[in-house]
PDB file of C-alpha atoms in Angstrom:
ATOM      1  CA  UNK A 983    -155.696 -66.544-148.930  1.00  0.00           C
ATOM      2  CA  UNK A 984    -153.918 -67.613-152.129  1.00  0.00           C
ATOM      3  CA  UNK A 985    -151.211 -70.270-152.276  1.00  0.00           C
ATOM      4  CA  UNK A 986    -148.319 -67.825-152.486  1.00  0.00           C
ATOM      5  CA  UNK A 987    -149.361 -65.934-149.345  1.00  0.00           C
ATOM      6  CA  UNK A 988    -150.349 -68.976-147.318  1.00  0.00           C
ATOM      7  CA  UNK A 989    -147.157 -70.891-148.034  1.00  0.00           C
ATOM      8  CA  UNK A 990    -145.047 -67.821-147.433  1.00  0.00           C
ATOM      9  CA  UNK A 991    -146.552 -67.600-143.951  1.00  0.00           C
ATOM     10  CA  UNK A 992    -145.777 -71.270-143.401  1.00  0.00           C
ATOM     11  CA  UNK A 993    -142.104 -71.094-144.276  1.00  0.00           C
ATOM     12  CA  UNK A 994    -141.539 -67.832-142.411  1.00  0.00           C
ATOM     13  CA  UNK A 995    -143.244 -68.832-139.192  1.00  0.00           C
ATOM     14  CA  UNK A 996    -146.189 -71.094-138.579  1.00  0.00           C
ATOM     15  CA  UNK A 997    -146.425 -74.776-139.444  1.00  0.00           C
ATOM     16  CA  UNK A 998    -148.806 -75.794-142.189  1.00  0.00           C
ATOM     17  CA  UNK A 999    -152.177 -76.828-140.884  1.00  0.00           C
ATOM     18  CA  UNK A1000    -153.048 -79.409-143.510  1.00  0.00           C
ATOM     19  CA  UNK A1001    -152.195 -81.285-146.638  1.00  0.00           C
ATOM     20  CA  UNK A1002    -152.537 -79.644-150.036  1.00  0.00           C
ATOM     21  CA  UNK A1003    -155.243 -81.671-151.744  1.00  0.00           C
ATOM     22  CA  UNK A1004    -154.997 -80.531-155.346  1.00  0.00           C
ATOM     23  CA  UNK A1005    -152.419 -81.162-158.005  1.00  0.00           C
ATOM     24  CA  UNK A1006    -151.306 -83.646-160.608  1.00  0.00           C
ATOM     25  CA  UNK A1007    -150.430 -87.218-159.837  1.00  0.00           C
ATOM     26  CA  UNK A1008    -146.744 -87.186-158.821  1.00  0.00           C
ATOM     27  CA  UNK A1009    -144.398 -89.130-161.057  1.00  0.00           C
ATOM     28  CA  UNK A1010    -141.522 -91.298-159.837  1.00  0.00           C
ATOM     29  CA  UNK A1011    -139.529 -90.839-163.042  1.00  0.00           C
ATOM     30  CA  UNK A1012    -136.125 -89.339-162.535  1.00  0.00           C
ATOM     31  CA  UNK A1013    -136.305 -89.562-158.755  1.00  0.00           C
ATOM     32  CA  UNK A1014    -132.823 -91.011-158.287  1.00  0.00           C
ATOM     33  CA  UNK A1015    -130.532 -88.775-156.311  1.00  0.00           C
ATOM     34  CA  UNK A1016    -127.918 -87.417-158.686  1.00  0.00           C
ATOM     35  CA  UNK A1017    -124.376 -86.663-157.673  1.00  0.00           C
ATOM     36  CA  UNK A1018    -124.236 -83.137-156.337  1.00  0.00           C
ATOM     37  CA  UNK A1019    -121.877 -80.858-158.263  1.00  0.00           C
ATOM     38  CA  UNK A1020    -118.841 -79.533-156.462  1.00  0.00           C
ATOM     39  CA  UNK A1021    -119.500 -75.887-155.849  1.00  0.00           C
ATOM     40  CA  UNK A1022    -117.793 -73.073-154.012  1.00  0.00           C
ATOM     41  CA  UNK A1023    -119.049 -71.777-150.681  1.00  0.00           C
ATOM     42  CA  UNK A1024    -118.297 -68.065-150.217  1.00  0.00           C
ATOM     43  CA  UNK A1025    -117.770 -67.162-146.583  1.00  0.00           C
ATOM     44  CA  UNK A1026    -117.234 -70.762-145.457  1.00  0.00           C
ATOM     45  CA  UNK A1027    -114.149 -71.760-143.531  1.00  0.00           C
ATOM     46  CA  UNK A1028    -112.145 -74.749-144.874  1.00  0.00           C
ATOM     47  CA  UNK A1029    -113.515 -77.064-142.171  1.00  0.00           C
ATOM     48  CA  UNK A1030    -117.094 -76.308-143.221  1.00  0.00           C
ATOM     49  CA  UNK A1031    -116.320 -76.891-146.891  1.00  0.00           C
ATOM     50  CA  UNK A1032    -114.659 -80.202-146.058  1.00  0.00           C
ATOM     51  CA  UNK A1033    -117.688 -81.346-144.049  1.00  0.00           C
ATOM     52  CA  UNK A1034    -120.133 -80.356-146.805  1.00  0.00           C
ATOM     53  CA  UNK A1035    -118.104 -82.258-149.400  1.00  0.00           C
ATOM     54  CA  UNK A1036    -118.018 -85.313-147.133  1.00  0.00           C
ATOM     55  CA  UNK A1037    -121.790 -85.216-146.673  1.00  0.00           C
ATOM     56  CA  UNK A1038    -122.340 -84.910-150.418  1.00  0.00           C
ATOM     57  CA  UNK A1039    -120.252 -88.019-150.991  1.00  0.00           C
ATOM     58  CA  UNK A1040    -122.371 -90.074-148.575  1.00  0.00           C
ATOM     59  CA  UNK A1041    -125.716 -91.730-149.355  1.00  0.00           C
ATOM     60  CA  UNK A1042    -128.534 -92.169-146.837  1.00  0.00           C
ATOM     61  CA  UNK A1043    -131.776 -92.698-148.755  1.00  0.00           C
ATOM     62  CA  UNK A1044    -132.087 -95.787-150.951  1.00  0.00           C
ATOM     63  CA  UNK A1045    -133.905 -95.644-154.331  1.00  0.00           C
ATOM     64  CA  UNK A1046    -137.215 -96.847-152.874  1.00  0.00           C
ATOM     65  CA  UNK A1047    -137.101 -94.217-150.140  1.00  0.00           C
ATOM     66  CA  UNK A1048    -136.273 -91.533-152.690  1.00  0.00           C
ATOM     67  CA  UNK A1049    -139.286 -92.477-154.819  1.00  0.00           C
ATOM     68  CA  UNK A1050    -141.610 -92.581-151.803  1.00  0.00           C
ATOM     69  CA  UNK A1051    -140.413 -89.239-150.437  1.00  0.00           C
ATOM     70  CA  UNK A1052    -140.692 -87.667-153.885  1.00  0.00           C
ATOM     71  CA  UNK A1053    -144.382 -88.601-154.036  1.00  0.00           C
ATOM     72  CA  UNK A1054    -144.964 -87.506-150.441  1.00  0.00           C
ATOM     73  CA  UNK A1055    -143.283 -84.119-150.917  1.00  0.00           C
ATOM     74  CA  UNK A1056    -145.205 -83.479-154.142  1.00  0.00           C
ATOM     75  CA  UNK A1057    -148.453 -84.260-152.341  1.00  0.00           C
ATOM     76  CA  UNK A1058    -147.506 -81.733-149.676  1.00  0.00           C
ATOM     77  CA  UNK A1059    -146.452 -79.095-152.202  1.00  0.00           C
ATOM     78  CA  UNK A1060    -147.844 -80.070-155.626  1.00  0.00           C
ATOM     79  CA  UNK A1061    -147.074 -78.275-158.885  1.00  0.00           C
ATOM     80  CA  UNK A1062    -149.708 -76.341-160.761  1.00  0.00           C
ATOM     81  CA  UNK A1063    -149.968 -74.280-163.911  1.00  0.00           C
ATOM     82  CA  UNK A1064    -148.841 -71.218-161.962  1.00  0.00           C
ATOM     83  CA  UNK A1065    -146.416 -72.616-159.407  1.00  0.00           C
ATOM     84  CA  UNK A1066    -143.624 -75.156-159.211  1.00  0.00           C
ATOM     85  CA  UNK A1067    -143.783 -78.196-156.965  1.00  0.00           C
ATOM     86  CA  UNK A1068    -141.444 -79.780-154.453  1.00  0.00           C
ATOM     87  CA  UNK A1069    -139.688 -81.935-157.048  1.00  0.00           C
ATOM     88  CA  UNK A1070    -138.833 -78.901-159.162  1.00  0.00           C
ATOM     89  CA  UNK A1071    -136.671 -77.649-156.294  1.00  0.00           C
ATOM     90  CA  UNK A1072    -135.155 -81.092-155.536  1.00  0.00           C
ATOM     91  CA  UNK A1073    -136.632 -81.052-152.054  1.00  0.00           C
ATOM     92  CA  UNK A1074    -135.780 -84.736-151.576  1.00  0.00           C
ATOM     93  CA  UNK A1075    -132.138 -83.896-152.235  1.00  0.00           C
ATOM     94  CA  UNK A1076    -132.389 -81.295-149.486  1.00  0.00           C
ATOM     95  CA  UNK A1077    -133.935 -83.830-147.097  1.00  0.00           C
ATOM     96  CA  UNK A1078    -131.158 -86.273-147.977  1.00  0.00           C
ATOM     97  CA  UNK A1079    -128.524 -83.685-147.119  1.00  0.00           C
ATOM     98  CA  UNK A1080    -130.220 -82.638-143.877  1.00  0.00           C
ATOM     99  CA  UNK A1081    -130.563 -86.261-142.809  1.00  0.00           C
ATOM    100  CA  UNK A1082    -126.817 -86.720-143.154  1.00  0.00           C
ATOM    101  CA  UNK A1083    -125.990 -83.420-141.477  1.00  0.00           C
ATOM    102  CA  UNK A1084    -128.430 -83.997-138.585  1.00  0.00           C
ATOM    103  CA  UNK A1085    -128.263 -87.743-138.034  1.00  0.00           C
ATOM    104  CA  UNK A1086    -130.999 -87.697-135.400  1.00  0.00           C
ATOM    105  CA  UNK A1087    -133.480 -87.138-138.253  1.00  0.00           C
ATOM    106  CA  UNK A1088    -132.651 -90.468-139.872  1.00  0.00           C
ATOM    107  CA  UNK A1089    -134.693 -92.838-137.659  1.00  0.00           C
ATOM    108  CA  UNK A1090    -137.817 -90.688-138.002  1.00  0.00           C
ATOM    109  CA  UNK A1091    -137.532 -90.332-141.773  1.00  0.00           C
ATOM    110  CA  UNK A1092    -136.712 -93.971-142.467  1.00  0.00           C
ATOM    111  CA  UNK A1093    -139.219 -95.212-139.917  1.00  0.00           C
ATOM    112  CA  UNK A1094    -141.894 -92.914-141.310  1.00  0.00           C
ATOM    113  CA  UNK A1095    -141.438 -94.256-144.815  1.00  0.00           C
ATOM    114  CA  UNK A1096    -141.737 -97.788-143.432  1.00  0.00           C
ATOM    115  CA  UNK A1097    -144.948 -96.747-141.662  1.00  0.00           C
ATOM    116  CA  UNK A1098    -146.399 -95.370-144.916  1.00  0.00           C
ATOM    117  CA  UNK A1099    -145.692 -98.650-146.699  1.00  0.00           C
ATOM    118  CA  UNK A1100    -147.096-100.720-143.832  1.00  0.00           C
ATOM    119  CA  UNK A1101    -150.263 -98.598-143.693  1.00  0.00           C
ATOM    120  CA  UNK A1102    -150.704 -98.746-147.459  1.00  0.00           C
ATOM    121  CA  UNK A1103    -150.105-102.487-147.617  1.00  0.00           C
ATOM    122  CA  UNK A1104    -152.559-103.065-144.764  1.00  0.00           C
ATOM    123  CA  UNK A1105    -155.336-100.962-146.279  1.00  0.00           C
ATOM    124  CA  UNK A1106    -154.737-101.273-150.030  1.00  0.00           C
ATOM    125  CA  UNK A1107    -152.445-104.257-150.525  1.00  0.00           C
ATOM    126  CA  UNK A1108    -149.609-102.267-152.079  1.00  0.00           C
ATOM    127  CA  UNK A1109    -146.750-100.022-151.004  1.00  0.00           C
ATOM    128  CA  UNK A1110    -147.381 -96.306-150.664  1.00  0.00           C
ATOM    129  CA  UNK A1111    -145.694 -95.197-153.878  1.00  0.00           C
ATOM    130  CA  UNK A1112    -147.830 -97.600-155.960  1.00  0.00           C
ATOM    131  CA  UNK A1113    -151.150 -96.717-154.340  1.00  0.00           C
ATOM    132  CA  UNK A1114    -153.600 -94.410-156.084  1.00  0.00           C
ATOM    133  CA  UNK A1115    -153.395 -90.713-155.362  1.00  0.00           C
ATOM    134  CA  UNK A1116    -156.693 -90.671-153.482  1.00  0.00           C
ATOM    135  CA  UNK A1117    -155.538 -93.664-151.437  1.00  0.00           C
ATOM    136  CA  UNK A1118    -152.285 -91.870-150.627  1.00  0.00           C
ATOM    137  CA  UNK A1119    -154.156 -88.751-149.576  1.00  0.00           C
ATOM    138  CA  UNK A1120    -156.510 -90.855-147.486  1.00  0.00           C
ATOM    139  CA  UNK A1121    -153.524 -92.194-145.539  1.00  0.00           C
ATOM    140  CA  UNK A1122    -152.039 -88.755-145.109  1.00  0.00           C
ATOM    141  CA  UNK A1123    -155.288 -87.126-144.024  1.00  0.00           C
ATOM    142  CA  UNK A1124    -155.151 -89.152-140.831  1.00  0.00           C
ATOM    143  CA  UNK A1125    -151.765 -87.750-139.845  1.00  0.00           C
ATOM    144  CA  UNK A1126    -151.906 -84.301-141.450  1.00  0.00           C
ATOM    145  CA  UNK A1127    -155.044 -83.215-139.607  1.00  0.00           C
ATOM    146  CA  UNK A1128    -154.209 -84.730-136.232  1.00  0.00           C
ATOM    147  CA  UNK A1129    -156.334 -83.274-133.432  1.00  0.00           C
ATOM    148  CA  UNK A1130    -154.323 -82.987-130.187  1.00  0.00           C
ATOM    149  CA  UNK A1131    -157.515 -82.049-128.308  1.00  0.00           C
ATOM    150  CA  UNK A1132    -159.030 -85.484-128.764  1.00  0.00           C
ATOM    151  CA  UNK A1133    -159.476 -86.961-125.252  1.00  0.00           C
ATOM    152  CA  UNK A1134    -156.986 -89.687-124.431  1.00  0.00           C
ATOM    153  CA  UNK A1135    -154.996 -89.241-127.619  1.00  0.00           C
ATOM    154  CA  UNK A1136    -151.230 -88.931-127.704  1.00  0.00           C
ATOM    155  CA  UNK A1137    -149.285 -87.514-130.613  1.00  0.00           C
ATOM    156  CA  UNK A1138    -148.174 -90.688-132.440  1.00  0.00           C
ATOM    157  CA  UNK A1139    -144.920 -91.288-134.282  1.00  0.00           C
ATOM    158  CA  UNK A1140    -146.466 -91.025-137.736  1.00  0.00           C
ATOM    159  CA  UNK A1141    -147.839 -87.547-136.958  1.00  0.00           C
ATOM    160  CA  UNK A1142    -144.386 -86.362-135.944  1.00  0.00           C
ATOM    161  CA  UNK A1143    -142.966 -87.911-139.113  1.00  0.00           C
ATOM    162  CA  UNK A1144    -145.408 -86.090-141.365  1.00  0.00           C
ATOM    163  CA  UNK A1145    -144.832 -82.808-139.534  1.00  0.00           C
ATOM    164  CA  UNK A1146    -141.074 -83.235-139.942  1.00  0.00           C
ATOM    165  CA  UNK A1147    -141.283 -83.951-143.678  1.00  0.00           C
ATOM    166  CA  UNK A1148    -143.765 -81.121-144.190  1.00  0.00           C
ATOM    167  CA  UNK A1149    -141.422 -78.662-142.479  1.00  0.00           C
ATOM    168  CA  UNK A1150    -138.412 -79.929-144.433  1.00  0.00           C
ATOM    169  CA  UNK A1151    -140.381 -79.703-147.672  1.00  0.00           C
ATOM    170  CA  UNK A1152    -141.324 -76.082-147.047  1.00  0.00           C
ATOM    171  CA  UNK A1153    -137.845 -75.157-145.893  1.00  0.00           C
ATOM    172  CA  UNK A1154    -136.172 -76.915-148.807  1.00  0.00           C
ATOM    173  CA  UNK A1155    -138.474 -75.356-151.382  1.00  0.00           C
ATOM    174  CA  UNK A1156    -138.486 -71.805-150.052  1.00  0.00           C
ATOM    175  CA  UNK A1157    -134.729 -71.659-149.619  1.00  0.00           C
ATOM    176  CA  UNK A1158    -134.207 -72.810-153.205  1.00  0.00           C
ATOM    177  CA  UNK A1159    -133.817 -70.425-156.131  1.00  0.00           C
ATOM    178  CA  UNK A1160    -137.292 -71.073-157.529  1.00  0.00           C
ATOM    179  CA  UNK A1161    -138.897 -70.879-154.087  1.00  0.00           C
ATOM    180  CA  UNK A1162    -137.256 -67.549-153.326  1.00  0.00           C
ATOM    181  CA  UNK A1163    -138.375 -66.243-156.706  1.00  0.00           C
ATOM    182  CA  UNK A1164    -141.936 -67.467-156.057  1.00  0.00           C
ATOM    183  CA  UNK A1165    -142.379 -65.403-152.903  1.00  0.00           C
ATOM    184  CA  UNK A1166    -140.653 -62.445-154.524  1.00  0.00           C
ATOM    185  CA  UNK A1167    -137.901 -62.157-151.938  1.00  0.00           C
ATOM    186  CA  UNK A1168    -135.252 -59.720-153.131  1.00  0.00           C
ATOM    187  CA  UNK A1169    -132.814 -59.939-150.243  1.00  0.00           C
ATOM    188  CA  UNK A1170    -131.198 -56.975-148.549  1.00  0.00           C
ATOM    189  CA  UNK A1171    -131.487 -53.848-150.672  1.00  0.00           C
ATOM    190  CA  UNK A1172    -129.408 -50.687-150.190  1.00  0.00           C
ATOM    191  CA  UNK A1173    -131.305 -47.655-149.021  1.00  0.00           C
ATOM    192  CA  UNK A1174    -130.940 -44.273-150.683  1.00  0.00           C
ATOM    193  CA  UNK A1175    -129.054 -42.018-148.277  1.00  0.00           C
ATOM    194  CA  UNK A1176    -129.506 -38.295-148.628  1.00  0.00           C
ATOM    195  CA  UNK A1177    -127.203 -37.395-145.799  1.00  0.00           C
ATOM    196  CA  UNK A1178    -127.898 -36.331-142.219  1.00  0.00           C
ATOM    197  CA  UNK A1179    -131.223 -34.448-141.973  1.00  0.00           C
ATOM    198  CA  UNK A1180    -130.940 -30.663-141.999  1.00  0.00           C
ATOM    199  CA  UNK A1181    -132.562 -30.251-138.574  1.00  0.00           C
ATOM    200  CA  UNK A1182    -129.967 -32.545-137.018  1.00  0.00           C
ATOM    201  CA  UNK A1183    -127.145 -30.640-138.685  1.00  0.00           C
ATOM    202  CA  UNK A1184    -128.572 -27.387-137.344  1.00  0.00           C
ATOM    203  CA  UNK A1185    -128.710 -28.768-133.811  1.00  0.00           C
ATOM    204  CA  UNK A1186    -124.980 -29.376-133.934  1.00  0.00           C
ATOM    205  CA  UNK A1187    -124.110 -26.226-135.816  1.00  0.00           C
ATOM    206  CA  UNK A1188    -122.551 -27.974-138.789  1.00  0.00           C
ATOM    207  CA  UNK A1189    -123.284 -28.265-142.475  1.00  0.00           C
ATOM    208  CA  UNK A1190    -122.091 -30.165-145.494  1.00  0.00           C
ATOM    209  CA  UNK A1191    -119.439 -28.798-147.782  1.00  0.00           C
ATOM    210  CA  UNK A1192    -120.909 -28.478-151.276  1.00  0.00           C
ATOM    211  CA  UNK A1193    -117.983 -30.378-152.776  1.00  0.00           C
ATOM    212  CA  UNK A1194    -118.448 -33.182-150.243  1.00  0.00           C
ATOM    213  CA  UNK A1195    -122.167 -33.349-150.994  1.00  0.00           C
ATOM    214  CA  UNK A1196    -121.472 -33.652-154.704  1.00  0.00           C
ATOM    215  CA  UNK A1197    -119.079 -36.523-154.114  1.00  0.00           C
ATOM    216  CA  UNK A1198    -120.801 -38.483-151.360  1.00  0.00           C
ATOM    217  CA  UNK A1199    -124.532 -37.795-151.453  1.00  0.00           C
ATOM    218  CA  UNK A1200    -125.079 -37.398-155.203  1.00  0.00           C
ATOM    219  CA  UNK A1201    -127.102 -40.508-156.057  1.00  0.00           C
ATOM    220  CA  UNK A1202    -125.740 -40.598-159.593  1.00  0.00           C
ATOM    221  CA  UNK A1203    -122.341 -41.394-158.051  1.00  0.00           C
ATOM    222  CA  UNK A1204    -123.516 -43.911-155.449  1.00  0.00           C
ATOM    223  CA  UNK A1205    -121.606 -46.694-157.171  1.00  0.00           C
ATOM    224  CA  UNK A1206    -118.282 -44.859-157.072  1.00  0.00           C
ATOM    225  CA  UNK A1207    -115.877 -46.015-154.369  1.00  0.00           C
ATOM    226  CA  UNK A1208    -114.545 -43.116-152.297  1.00  0.00           C
ATOM    227  CA  UNK A1209    -110.811 -42.473-152.147  1.00  0.00           C
ATOM    228  CA  UNK A1210    -108.764 -40.363-149.735  1.00  0.00           C
ATOM    229  CA  UNK A1211    -105.274 -38.897-149.910  1.00  0.00           C
ATOM    230  CA  UNK A1212    -102.573 -39.478-147.281  1.00  0.00           C
ATOM    231  CA  UNK A1213    -103.848 -36.554-145.234  1.00  0.00           C
ATOM    232  CA  UNK A1214    -107.383 -37.915-145.078  1.00  0.00           C
ATOM    233  CA  UNK A1215    -108.817 -35.541-147.654  1.00  0.00           C
ATOM    234  CA  UNK A1216    -111.554 -36.921-149.892  1.00  0.00           C
ATOM    235  CA  UNK A1217    -110.359 -37.273-153.465  1.00  0.00           C
ATOM    236  CA  UNK A1218    -113.355 -38.840-155.219  1.00  0.00           C
TER     237      UNK A1218
END
């Protein structure tokens, strides 16, 4: 299964089974969270807009955490010649927002980053973001491919952390503009309506007026908004 199909299945239903192991070395340049632009929110009530603006004005992740998460997310969903990576969709910005909106995520995300640094310092003498890519993947392999069937094993905190970030990465990417374009999602599309089927009309002993058909079922006029007079007669 190619990357497009496999990742589409992940974001639409199942959780990813493992860590993507190919891709360029992630860069930490330009990983600072930039101030989110004030945008409009069609369909939102004033209370929702006020809450979103408040969350955008807050800051949860510090610069070190942003850099570490940027590397982690790009290891989970790396860029390639054909596809964009997590950083291209500002997935860390999405995780930042979700962490402020759902505060119960904060201990797991912050604690997980601390665990990565502790593990990296213990095994390689440096924090996670400064370790080599193969060293980083070596750390992640132990929590990305966790086997719950191992006798006597319990699902540890770091496994839950990686699963959480993996899910947030996929959700953030595939709800972004470039992620939606990658899977080719077009959204709801209007169907072509040719009127009630003839056999149904015959069952009820009715038929369309030719003038009505020309105005309402003619596909060349499907973009024209219908108008009625005061007596309920169709004008256009």
